[in-house]
PDB file of C-alpha atoms in Angstrom:
ATOM      1  CA  UNK A   1     -75.779 -30.676-117.375  1.00  0.00           C
ATOM      2  CA  UNK A   2     -75.076 -27.695-115.836  1.00  0.00           C
ATOM      3  CA  UNK A   3     -77.244 -25.153-113.613  1.00  0.00           C
ATOM      4  CA  UNK A   4     -77.812 -21.628-115.339  1.00  0.00           C
ATOM      5  CA  UNK A   5     -77.824 -18.618-113.265  1.00  0.00           C
ATOM      6  CA  UNK A   6     -81.679 -18.589-115.011  1.00  0.00           C
ATOM      7  CA  UNK A   7     -82.932 -21.991-113.381  1.00  0.00           C
ATOM      8  CA  UNK A   8     -81.251 -20.991-110.114  1.00  0.00           C
ATOM      9  CA  UNK A   9     -83.170 -18.000-110.200  1.00  0.00           C
ATOM     10  CA  UNK A  10     -86.696 -19.811-110.837  1.00  0.00           C
ATOM     11  CA  UNK A  11     -86.157 -22.151-108.049  1.00  0.00           C
ATOM     12  CA  UNK A  12     -84.566 -20.179-105.592  1.00  0.00           C
ATOM     13  CA  UNK A  13     -88.747 -17.710-106.593  1.00  0.00           C
ATOM     14  CA  UNK A  14     -90.478 -21.266-106.583  1.00  0.00           C
ATOM     15  CA  UNK A  15     -89.027 -21.037-102.964  1.00  0.00           C
ATOM     16  CA  UNK A  16     -90.125 -18.471-101.831  1.00  0.00           C
ATOM     17  CA  UNK A  17     -93.488 -18.656-103.266  1.00  0.00           C
ATOM     18  CA  UNK A  18     -93.746 -22.147-101.117  1.00  0.00           C
ATOM     19  CA  UNK A  19     -92.332 -19.866 -98.282  1.00  0.00           C
ATOM     20  CA  UNK A  20     -95.172 -17.412 -99.313  1.00  0.00           C
ATOM     21  CA  UNK A  21     -98.332 -20.281 -99.539  1.00  0.00           C
ATOM     22  CA  UNK A  22     -97.397 -22.076 -96.593  1.00  0.00           C
ATOM     23  CA  UNK A  23     -96.601 -25.276 -98.478  1.00  0.00           C
ATOM     24  CA  UNK A  24     -94.519 -28.385 -97.777  1.00  0.00           C
ATOM     25  CA  UNK A  25     -90.846 -28.108 -98.251  1.00  0.00           C
ATOM     26  CA  UNK A  26     -89.592 -29.130-101.930  1.00  0.00           C
ATOM     27  CA  UNK A  27     -86.352 -31.826-101.339  1.00  0.00           C
ATOM     28  CA  UNK A  28     -85.676 -33.252-104.929  1.00  0.00           C
ATOM     29  CA  UNK A  29     -83.485 -30.823-105.462  1.00  0.00           C
ATOM     30  CA  UNK A  30     -79.359 -31.631-106.368  1.00  0.00           C
ATOM     31  CA  UNK A  31     -77.013 -29.904-103.350  1.00  0.00           C
ATOM     32  CA  UNK A  32     -76.369 -26.190-105.343  1.00  0.00           C
ATOM     33  CA  UNK A  33     -80.531 -25.988-106.357  1.00  0.00           C
ATOM     34  CA  UNK A  34     -81.813 -27.566-103.357  1.00  0.00           C
ATOM     35  CA  UNK A  35     -79.745 -23.948-101.302  1.00  0.00           C
ATOM     36  CA  UNK A  36     -81.570 -21.714-103.931  1.00  0.00           C
ATOM     37  CA  UNK A  37     -84.736 -23.280-103.041  1.00  0.00           C
ATOM     38  CA  UNK A  38     -84.215 -22.877 -99.197  1.00  0.00           C
ATOM     39  CA  UNK A  39     -82.847 -19.461 -99.191  1.00  0.00           C
ATOM     40  CA  UNK A  40     -85.979 -18.342-101.044  1.00  0.00           C
ATOM     41  CA  UNK A  41     -87.920 -19.664 -98.573  1.00  0.00           C
ATOM     42  CA  UNK A  42     -86.250 -17.386 -96.288  1.00  0.00           C
ATOM     43  CA  UNK A  43     -86.373 -14.437 -97.387  1.00  0.00           C
ATOM     44  CA  UNK A  44     -90.114 -14.774 -98.000  1.00  0.00           C
ATOM     45  CA  UNK A  45     -89.462 -14.591 -93.809  1.00  0.00           C
ATOM     46  CA  UNK A  46     -87.201 -12.225 -93.349  1.00  0.00           C
ATOM     47  CA  UNK A  47     -88.405 -10.236 -95.974  1.00  0.00           C
ATOM     48  CA  UNK A  48     -91.919  -9.344 -93.931  1.00  0.00           C
ATOM     49  CA  UNK A  49     -88.995  -7.327 -91.145  1.00  0.00           C
ATOM     50  CA  UNK A  50     -86.191  -6.530 -93.422  1.00  0.00           C
ATOM     51  CA  UNK A  51     -87.446  -5.009 -96.364  1.00  0.00           C
ATOM     52  CA  UNK A  52     -83.530  -4.816 -98.057  1.00  0.00           C
ATOM     53  CA  UNK A  53     -83.789  -8.401 -99.148  1.00  0.00           C
ATOM     54  CA  UNK A  54     -87.294  -8.034-100.777  1.00  0.00           C
ATOM     55  CA  UNK A  55     -85.195  -5.603-103.375  1.00  0.00           C
ATOM     56  CA  UNK A  56     -82.573  -7.550-104.348  1.00  0.00           C
ATOM     57  CA  UNK A  57     -80.824  -7.672-108.038  1.00  0.00           C
ATOM     58  CA  UNK A  58     -80.772 -10.801-109.946  1.00  0.00           C
ATOM     59  CA  UNK A  59     -77.083 -11.006-109.052  1.00  0.00           C
ATOM     60  CA  UNK A  60     -77.211 -10.401-104.956  1.00  0.00           C
ATOM     61  CA  UNK A  61     -79.434 -13.245-105.055  1.00  0.00           C
ATOM     62  CA  UNK A  62     -76.567 -15.273-107.276  1.00  0.00           C
ATOM     63  CA  UNK A  63     -74.245 -14.183-104.909  1.00  0.00           C
ATOM     64  CA  UNK A  64     -75.567 -15.821-101.524  1.00  0.00           C
ATOM     65  CA  UNK A  65     -76.805 -18.298-103.728  1.00  0.00           C
ATOM     66  CA  UNK A  66     -73.636 -19.541-105.334  1.00  0.00           C
ATOM     67  CA  UNK A  67     -71.779 -17.820-101.985  1.00  0.00           C
ATOM     68  CA  UNK A  68     -69.865 -15.418-103.659  1.00  0.00           C
TER      69      UNK A  68
END
């Protein structure tokens, strides 16, 4: 079963929120899901310093996740 873009964005946001709340990382995801989750965690931290990260569109986020 392949993961949808919507699911990737939901996992990204889960990582983003978990990072903001200092929750321990979740590690039960597949490779692409894990990339989305940890990218969300990283972007939550980077967004404090670089406002452009917080302003990225869904398509820009998906491109980063998929390496496009």
